[in-house]
Structure formats: structure tokens, C-alpha cells
GROMACS .gro file of C-alpha atoms in nm:
model
  334
    1MET     CA    1  -2.284  -0.202  -2.011
    2THR     CA    2  -1.920  -0.148  -1.908
    3THR     CA    3  -1.645  -0.217  -2.159
    4PRO     CA    4  -1.398  -0.494  -2.061
    5VAL     CA    5  -1.053  -0.374  -1.958
    6LYS     CA    6  -0.768  -0.601  -2.062
    7TRP     CA    7  -0.477  -0.620  -1.816
    8ALA     CA    8  -0.115  -0.726  -1.812
    9LEU     CA    9   0.063  -0.823  -1.493
   10ILE     CA   10   0.413  -0.679  -1.465
   11GLY     CA   11   0.572  -0.909  -1.213
   12ALA     CA   12   0.489  -1.274  -1.139
   13SER     CA   13   0.442  -1.193  -0.772
   14ASN     CA   14   0.291  -1.362  -0.469
   15VAL     CA   15   0.060  -1.066  -0.401
   16ALA     CA   16  -0.078  -1.090  -0.752
   17GLN     CA   17  -0.129  -1.464  -0.724
   18GLU     CA   18  -0.288  -1.452  -0.379
   19TRP     CA   19  -0.502  -1.140  -0.418
   20MET     CA   20  -0.489  -0.935  -0.737
   21ILE     CA   21  -0.564  -1.198  -1.000
   22ASP     CA   22  -0.887  -1.276  -0.818
   23ALA     CA   23  -0.958  -0.906  -0.764
   24ILE     CA   24  -0.923  -0.825  -1.134
   25ARG     CA   25  -1.127  -1.124  -1.246
   26SER     CA   26  -1.399  -1.050  -0.991
   27GLN     CA   27  -1.487  -0.736  -1.187
   28GLN     CA   28  -1.711  -0.788  -1.485
   29GLU     CA   29  -1.485  -0.568  -1.697
   30GLY     CA   30  -1.150  -0.719  -1.586
   31ILE     CA   31  -0.957  -0.961  -1.810
   32ILE     CA   32  -0.593  -1.069  -1.759
   33CYS     CA   33  -0.418  -1.132  -2.090
   34THR     CA   34  -0.050  -1.172  -2.009
   35VAL     CA   35   0.215  -1.172  -1.738
   36PHE     CA   36   0.567  -1.031  -1.762
   37SER     CA   37   0.855  -1.189  -1.573
   38GLN     CA   38   1.226  -1.150  -1.633
   39ASN     CA   39   1.256  -1.523  -1.561
   40ALA     CA   40   1.109  -1.711  -1.856
   41GLU     CA   41   1.064  -2.038  -1.665
   42ARG     CA   42   0.891  -1.867  -1.372
   43GLY     CA   43   0.670  -1.665  -1.605
   44LYS     CA   44   0.558  -1.971  -1.798
   45ALA     CA   45   0.482  -2.172  -1.483
   46TYR     CA   46   0.303  -1.873  -1.328
   47ALA     CA   47   0.085  -1.821  -1.636
   48GLN     CA   48  -0.009  -2.190  -1.648
   49ALA     CA   49  -0.083  -2.205  -1.274
   50ASN     CA   50  -0.308  -1.900  -1.290
   51GLY     CA   51  -0.482  -1.955  -1.622
   52ILE     CA   52  -0.320  -1.656  -1.793
   53PRO     CA   53  -0.308  -1.704  -2.173
   54ARG     CA   54   0.036  -1.554  -2.238
   55ASN     CA   55   0.365  -1.479  -2.067
   56THR     CA   56   0.666  -1.278  -2.182
   57THR     CA   57   1.013  -1.169  -2.074
   58LEU     CA   58   0.994  -0.857  -2.293
   59LEU     CA   59   0.820  -0.553  -2.151
   60ASP     CA   60   0.782  -0.420  -2.506
   61ASP     CA   61   0.545  -0.709  -2.582
   62ILE     CA   62   0.302  -0.547  -2.338
   63LEU     CA   63   0.377  -0.187  -2.431
   64GLN     CA   64   0.319  -0.251  -2.802
   65ASP     CA   65   0.002  -0.459  -2.753
   66SER     CA   66  -0.286  -0.227  -2.838
   67GLU     CA   67  -0.533  -0.458  -2.663
   68ILE     CA   68  -0.372  -0.408  -2.324
   69GLN     CA   69  -0.532  -0.109  -2.151
   70ALA     CA   70  -0.406  -0.142  -1.794
   71VAL     CA   71  -0.107  -0.286  -1.610
   72TYR     CA   72  -0.065  -0.397  -1.251
   73ILE     CA   73   0.296  -0.355  -1.138
   74SER     CA   74   0.413  -0.575  -0.850
   75SER     CA   75   0.777  -0.624  -0.943
   76ARG     CA   76   1.067  -0.547  -0.709
   77ASN     CA   77   1.067  -0.189  -0.584
   78GLU     CA   78   1.367  -0.078  -0.787
   79PHE     CA   79   1.187  -0.159  -1.114
   80HIS     CA   80   0.867   0.037  -1.046
   81LYS     CA   81   0.986   0.368  -1.190
   82GLU     CA   82   1.109   0.232  -1.523
   83GLN     CA   83   0.808   0.005  -1.574
   84ALA     CA   84   0.545   0.260  -1.469
   85LEU     CA   85   0.692   0.533  -1.689
   86ALA     CA   86   0.716   0.297  -1.987
   87ALA     CA   87   0.355   0.183  -1.942
   88ALA     CA   88   0.224   0.539  -1.908
   89ARG     CA   89   0.411   0.654  -2.217
   90ALA     CA   90   0.256   0.362  -2.405
   91GLY     CA   91  -0.091   0.484  -2.300
   92LYS     CA   92  -0.160   0.213  -2.040
   93HIS     CA   93  -0.340   0.284  -1.714
   94VAL     CA   94  -0.113   0.201  -1.419
   95LEU     CA   95  -0.198   0.040  -1.086
   96CYS     CA   96   0.134   0.015  -0.902
   97GLU     CA   97   0.233  -0.143  -0.575
   98LYS     CA   98   0.392   0.075  -0.313
   99PRO     CA   99   0.634   0.238  -0.310
  100LEU     CA  100   0.584   0.407  -0.646
  101ALA     CA  101   0.962   0.444  -0.665
  102LEU     CA  102   1.269   0.455  -0.442
  103SER     CA  103   1.313   0.833  -0.464
  104LEU     CA  104   1.068   1.119  -0.438
  105ASP     CA  105   1.179   1.269  -0.770
  106ASP     CA  106   1.116   0.939  -0.948
  107ALA     CA  107   0.770   0.901  -0.793
  108GLU     CA  108   0.679   1.257  -0.891
  109ASP     CA  109   0.796   1.182  -1.246
  110ILE     CA  110   0.554   0.889  -1.262
  111VAL     CA  111   0.263   1.110  -1.152
  112ARG     CA  112   0.361   1.383  -1.399
  113VAL     CA  113   0.392   1.150  -1.698
  114CYS     CA  114   0.061   0.975  -1.620
  115HIS     CA  115  -0.111   1.314  -1.611
  116GLU     CA  116   0.056   1.420  -1.936
  117ARG     CA  117  -0.049   1.099  -2.111
  118GLY     CA  118  -0.402   1.107  -1.971
  119VAL     CA  119  -0.383   0.767  -1.803
  120VAL     CA  120  -0.513   0.671  -1.461
  121LEU     CA  121  -0.251   0.610  -1.193
  122GLY     CA  122  -0.332   0.429  -0.870
  123THR     CA  123  -0.112   0.323  -0.580
  124ASN     CA  124  -0.217  -0.012  -0.437
  125HIS     CA  125  -0.239   0.089  -0.071
  126HIS     CA  126  -0.479  -0.185   0.031
  127LEU     CA  127  -0.524  -0.100   0.400
  128ARG     CA  128  -0.725   0.216   0.332
  129CYS     CA  129  -0.973  -0.016   0.157
  130SER     CA  130  -1.049  -0.207   0.478
  131ALA     CA  131  -1.403  -0.180   0.613
  132VAL     CA  132  -1.251  -0.114   0.956
  133HIS     CA  133  -1.051   0.185   0.836
  134ILE     CA  134  -1.338   0.324   0.630
  135ALA     CA  135  -1.559   0.307   0.941
  136LEU     CA  136  -1.282   0.460   1.154
  137ARG     CA  137  -1.260   0.758   0.920
  138GLU     CA  138  -1.637   0.802   0.928
  139GLN     CA  139  -1.632   0.805   1.309
  140LEU     CA  140  -1.352   1.063   1.314
  141ARG     CA  141  -1.530   1.286   1.066
  142ALA     CA  142  -1.846   1.265   1.273
  143GLY     CA  143  -1.654   1.393   1.577
  144THR     CA  144  -1.740   1.086   1.783
  145ILE     CA  145  -1.432   1.107   2.005
  146GLY     CA  146  -1.410   1.487   2.031
  147ASN     CA  147  -1.077   1.659   1.984
  148LEU     CA  148  -0.806   1.424   1.863
  149ASN     CA  149  -0.517   1.368   2.103
  150THR     CA  150  -0.304   1.063   2.019
  151VAL     CA  151  -0.294   0.759   1.789
  152ARG     CA  152  -0.118   0.424   1.825
  153VAL     CA  153  -0.062   0.189   1.530
  154PHE     CA  154   0.043  -0.175   1.579
  155HIS     CA  155   0.162  -0.352   1.265
  156ALA     CA  156   0.407  -0.618   1.378
  157ASN     CA  157   0.410  -0.971   1.241
  158TRP     CA  158   0.631  -1.263   1.143
  159LEU     CA  159   0.716  -1.229   0.774
  160ALA     CA  160   0.630  -1.550   0.591
  161LYS     CA  161   0.915  -1.743   0.429
  162SER     CA  162   0.731  -1.739   0.097
  163VAL     CA  163   0.769  -1.359   0.068
  164ASP     CA  164   1.083  -1.275   0.267
  165GLY     CA  165   1.352  -1.277  -0.008
  166TRP     CA  166   1.453  -0.929  -0.120
  167ARG     CA  167   1.251  -0.764   0.157
  168LEU     CA  168   1.510  -0.879   0.409
  169ASN     CA  169   1.834  -0.867   0.213
  170ASP     CA  170   1.811  -0.599  -0.055
  171ALA     CA  171   1.863  -0.222  -0.053
  172GLY     CA  172   1.523  -0.184  -0.218
  173GLY     CA  173   1.356  -0.372   0.066
  174GLY     CA  174   1.329  -0.328   0.438
  175LEU     CA  175   1.029  -0.275   0.662
  176ILE     CA  176   0.977   0.098   0.605
  177LEU     CA  177   0.924   0.097   0.228
  178ASP     CA  178   0.743  -0.236   0.227
  179SER     CA  179   0.515  -0.224   0.531
  180THR     CA  180   0.538   0.097   0.733
  181ILE     CA  181   0.451   0.293   0.420
  182HIS     CA  182   0.106   0.126   0.439
  183ASP     CA  183   0.068   0.250   0.797
  184ILE     CA  184   0.160   0.599   0.678
  185ASP     CA  185  -0.100   0.593   0.403
  186THR     CA  186  -0.363   0.462   0.645
  187LEU     CA  187  -0.289   0.747   0.887
  188ARG     CA  188  -0.318   1.003   0.607
  189PHE     CA  189  -0.648   0.843   0.502
  190LEU     CA  190  -0.786   0.846   0.856
  191LEU     CA  191  -0.664   1.185   0.977
  192GLY     CA  192  -0.682   1.378   0.648
  193THR     CA  193  -0.358   1.562   0.724
  194GLU     CA  194   0.018   1.526   0.680
  195PRO     CA  195   0.266   1.487   0.967
  196LEU     CA  196   0.477   1.791   1.048
  197SER     CA  197   0.777   1.590   1.170
  198VAL     CA  198   0.888   1.232   1.232
  199PHE     CA  199   1.140   1.045   1.444
  200ALA     CA  200   1.225   0.675   1.418
  201MET     CA  201   1.451   0.402   1.546
  202THR     CA  202   1.488   0.060   1.382
  203GLN     CA  203   1.609  -0.293   1.449
  204SER     CA  204   1.782  -0.525   1.203
  205GLY     CA  205   1.926  -0.873   1.196
  206ARG     CA  206   1.644  -1.058   1.366
  207LYS     CA  207   1.513  -1.184   1.032
  208SER     CA  208   1.695  -0.953   0.791
  209VAL     CA  209   2.060  -0.916   0.705
  210PRO     CA  210   2.234  -0.652   0.920
  211GLY     CA  211   2.158  -0.302   0.794
  212ILE     CA  212   1.814  -0.384   0.651
  213GLU     CA  213   1.549  -0.286   0.904
  214ASP     CA  214   1.308  -0.553   1.023
  215GLY     CA  215   1.166  -0.365   1.323
  216LEU     CA  216   1.064  -0.004   1.385
  217MET     CA  217   0.935   0.234   1.648
  218ALA     CA  218   0.834   0.575   1.516
  219VAL     CA  219   0.673   0.890   1.649
  220MET     CA  220   0.503   1.151   1.429
  221ARG     CA  221   0.368   1.492   1.514
  222PHE     CA  222   0.055   1.592   1.322
  223PRO     CA  223  -0.116   1.934   1.314
  224GLY     CA  224  -0.297   2.022   1.634
  225ASP     CA  225  -0.011   1.877   1.842
  226VAL     CA  226  -0.141   1.525   1.775
  227LEU     CA  227   0.118   1.256   1.846
  228VAL     CA  228   0.119   0.923   1.658
  229GLN     CA  229   0.317   0.613   1.749
  230ILE     CA  230   0.389   0.327   1.507
  231HIS     CA  231   0.529  -0.014   1.598
  232GLY     CA  232   0.616  -0.226   1.297
  233SER     CA  233   0.810  -0.550   1.264
  234TYR     CA  234   0.878  -0.853   1.050
  235ALA     CA  235   1.015  -1.047   1.347
  236VAL     CA  236   0.730  -1.053   1.603
  237PRO     CA  237   0.496  -1.355   1.589
  238TYR     CA  238   0.150  -1.355   1.747
  239ALA     CA  239   0.118  -0.976   1.773
  240PRO     CA  240  -0.235  -0.842   1.709
  241GLY     CA  241  -0.245  -0.563   1.455
  242GLY     CA  242  -0.454  -0.262   1.538
  243ILE     CA  243  -0.511   0.110   1.572
  244GLU     CA  244  -0.612   0.302   1.882
  245ILE     CA  245  -0.733   0.661   1.841
  246TYR     CA  246  -0.782   0.874   2.151
  247GLY     CA  247  -0.982   1.195   2.182
  248ASP     CA  248  -1.094   1.406   2.476
  249LYS     CA  249  -1.442   1.246   2.480
  250ALA     CA  250  -1.384   0.885   2.378
  251ALA     CA  251  -1.152   0.635   2.211
  252LEU     CA  252  -1.182   0.419   1.900
  253ILE     CA  253  -1.024   0.075   1.928
  254ALA     CA  254  -0.962  -0.126   1.610
  255ARG     CA  255  -0.820  -0.477   1.631
  256ASP     CA  256  -0.678  -0.729   1.381
  257CYS     CA  257  -0.721  -0.472   1.105
  258MET     CA  258  -0.365  -0.438   0.966
  259SER     CA  259  -0.420  -0.732   0.737
  260GLN     CA  260  -0.472  -0.820   0.374
  261LYS     CA  261  -0.774  -1.023   0.483
  262PRO     CA  262  -1.124  -0.876   0.525
  263VAL     CA  263  -1.119  -0.906   0.904
  264GLY     CA  264  -1.106  -0.692   1.217
  265SER     CA  265  -1.325  -0.528   1.475
  266LEU     CA  266  -1.399  -0.173   1.584
  267ALA     CA  267  -1.531  -0.044   1.917
  268LEU     CA  268  -1.607   0.291   2.076
  269ARG     CA  269  -1.487   0.325   2.436
  270ASN     CA  270  -1.626   0.602   2.656
  271ALA     CA  271  -1.775   0.660   3.004
  272GLU     CA  272  -2.045   0.403   2.930
  273GLY     CA  273  -1.793   0.130   2.856
  274GLU     CA  274  -1.703  -0.032   2.524
  275GLN     CA  275  -1.960  -0.062   2.246
  276PRO     CA  276  -1.888  -0.256   1.924
  277ILE     CA  277  -1.941  -0.075   1.595
  278SER     CA  278  -2.109  -0.284   1.327
  279LEU     CA  279  -1.902  -0.357   1.016
  280THR     CA  280  -1.970  -0.520   0.680
  281HIS     CA  281  -1.640  -0.663   0.562
  282HIS     CA  282  -1.538  -0.680   0.197
  283ASN     CA  283  -1.235  -0.797   0.000
  284LEU     CA  284  -0.980  -0.512   0.016
  285TYR     CA  285  -0.824  -0.584  -0.323
  286ARG     CA  286  -1.155  -0.623  -0.504
  287TYR     CA  287  -1.253  -0.286  -0.358
  288SER     CA  288  -0.926  -0.131  -0.481
  289VAL     CA  289  -0.960  -0.273  -0.833
  290ALA     CA  290  -1.325  -0.167  -0.855
  291ARG     CA  291  -1.227   0.190  -0.766
  292PHE     CA  292  -0.945   0.182  -1.022
  293LEU     CA  293  -1.170   0.053  -1.299
  294GLY     CA  294  -1.429   0.313  -1.203
  295ALA     CA  295  -1.168   0.584  -1.251
  296ILE     CA  296  -1.082   0.444  -1.594
  297ASN     CA  297  -1.451   0.472  -1.681
  298GLY     CA  298  -1.466   0.831  -1.557
  299LYS     CA  299  -1.632   0.751  -1.225
  300GLY     CA  300  -1.436   0.884  -0.929
  301THR     CA  301  -1.072   0.823  -0.845
  302PRO     CA  302  -0.862   0.523  -0.746
  303ALA     CA  303  -0.882   0.434  -0.376
  304ALA     CA  304  -0.525   0.566  -0.347
  305THR     CA  305  -0.405   0.799  -0.621
  306GLY     CA  306  -0.056   0.858  -0.752
  307GLU     CA  307  -0.042   1.170  -0.537
  308ASP     CA  308  -0.121   0.953  -0.234
  309GLY     CA  309   0.168   0.731  -0.334
  310VAL     CA  310   0.403   1.029  -0.351
  311ALA     CA  311   0.288   1.158  -0.012
  312SER     CA  312   0.333   0.823   0.162
  313LEU     CA  313   0.679   0.784   0.007
  314ARG     CA  314   0.781   1.133   0.123
  315ILE     CA  315   0.700   1.043   0.482
  316ALA     CA  316   0.860   0.698   0.459
  317LEU     CA  317   1.182   0.853   0.329
  318ALA     CA  318   1.171   1.104   0.615
  319LEU     CA  319   1.157   0.809   0.856
  320LYS     CA  320   1.460   0.654   0.687
  321GLU     CA  321   1.643   0.986   0.714
  322SER     CA  322   1.559   1.006   1.084
  323VAL     CA  323   1.703   0.658   1.134
  324ARG     CA  324   2.018   0.756   0.944
  325THR     CA  325   2.076   1.081   1.133
  326GLY     CA  326   1.922   1.007   1.470
  327GLN     CA  327   1.731   1.334   1.440
  328GLU     CA  328   1.369   1.446   1.422
  329ILE     CA  329   1.297   1.521   1.056
  330LYS     CA  330   1.052   1.785   0.937
  331VAL     CA  331   0.816   1.672   0.663
  332ILE     CA  332   0.726   1.920   0.391
  333PRO     CA  333   0.378   1.842   0.251
  334SER     CA  334   0.330   1.843  -0.126
   0.00000   0.00000   0.00000
């Protein structure tokens, strides 16, 4: 029998309310004990609405609670470093939303301290947990499409009013660190390699304040002279999300798969036409939490590790540097 793992939520967030509370409670060993919010009124209302026994405005209440074994961090991006380091030093396992931090040095510090303290660190990159993307990777590893040539990623949407806030008006927000970083992690998961260089151009002001990107076109060069294109946006309604992967023998076409929901389709297109590939969908966040709890119990690793979080951040920051300079930026793998 598995031992229950008692959690604290650091951040009274929408993503936790919509997805992670259910994901944690869906696991036999997952129990949520408390939620931290800097806003006492919000924290109290959030705890009551979600059946969480306690709420606090003091992070130390969580750090000093010996019953709490794991934390899920979904606060604003600029708080991730401080909160993750504090939790790790207190001996808590850490599942953190992306990005791990706003700088590469800070993200690497989180990984280092978690290793030193012997706690599990996971980055909550949910898209790699999609049944579509898992099947895509299996097809690529099986050599179904032959030699890889090009990839196109479509991840444009209309950002909901309920979650726009700091994403559109704060230096810690913007499309690249909030959304494109998921595309980056998904590409790393699918291709199993790191890009050699990146180039990007952005838009702003359609939904965001001027200077905070809300649209992006990017090109990446991967080993083997593979070119990857990403289109991301917070200001494009009705756009289907998807990934197209082209080889010299066939193509893999994934549709409606850049989503938090367990949806999407996958097809193989070759000389015989287009054949659907059977999928069994599952809840992405339940899958992520199950992998994280398995790692705590010594069974495997989180779906996305701390090192994955560092790698995706490195590439995202390279995109931001390309936008700033107007130049192609080389990416140095870890």
C-alpha cells in the first residue's frame, strides 16, 4: 500500500483550481492540506471553495509543517525561485509551474538545491503528458516517417479574461515564458534533441500592453539541419492547435493537441493517403501528478524533471534575446 503524500498549494491559482486540485486528489496517496496566498481574503475564499482545510499568508507555516511532504507552486513567475528554494531547503518535494525561474542561474540553483536536499523536483510541463504527444514520440522513434525534415507547431489562441492579468501587463509575463515555453518542452520531448539556434519576432499590444509580447513567430534549427517553426499567440481566436512533422517517407499530423484538455487527433499521411492513429486519451494533469508521486516513491522520474525545466527556460530566453537583438541566437545545451 502506498503512503499518502500531504500537499500544500503555493499560489491560489486558476490552474490549480481547474486542474491540479483534481489531479492531486485523484491519486490515492494525494491529500491537500493547505493553500498559501499573499492575499488573506483570496486565500480564505479559495480554501473554502475547494474544500481545503487550511489557508495561510505565511510561507513559513508550510515550511515548518512536518506533515507537508510536497508543494505545488503556481504563483506568479517572479516568485518561483524564492518559494521553490525555500521549500526544498525545508525538505519538501517540489512540483513547480513553468518557468522554474526568470533567469537561467536561478533555475539552475533550484535544481542544485533540490538535488542537495534529496527532494524530487518536477516542472509542470503538461503538454508532454498528452496522449497525442506520447503517440507522436513513439511514431518518431519507430522511424515511421523516415528521416526528419521539418516541424510546424501551431499554438495560437485567445487568452481568456479569467487568466489574462499579469500575463499581459507584467515583466514576468508575456507569451514566451508562459506559453511558448510549453511548445519548446514538447519539441524537446518529441525530438529528443536541443535546438542549435533560434530566431524570433513578436507582436504586442493586441491584447497585452505595448512591450509585452502576445504573438510570436519563431524558427529553430535542430541537429541534422531540421527546421522547426512555431506560431504562438494570445490574440488569435478560433485557431486550431497542432503539430505537423514531415519526413522523407511520410508526415505525422496532430490536431487540437496544444490544449490542457485530453483531446486531439493524430494521423499518418503517406502515398496511401491519410490514416488515423488510434489514441486512448487521459487527463494530462493526473498523468503528471501520478508520475511525480511515483518519483517520490522511488519509481521513475517526474514527467518533466527540473533539468527539463532548465532546458526549456534556456531556449525560451534565447528566443527573447533574439527578439531583443533581431539576430539568430545560438543555444548552448546543458
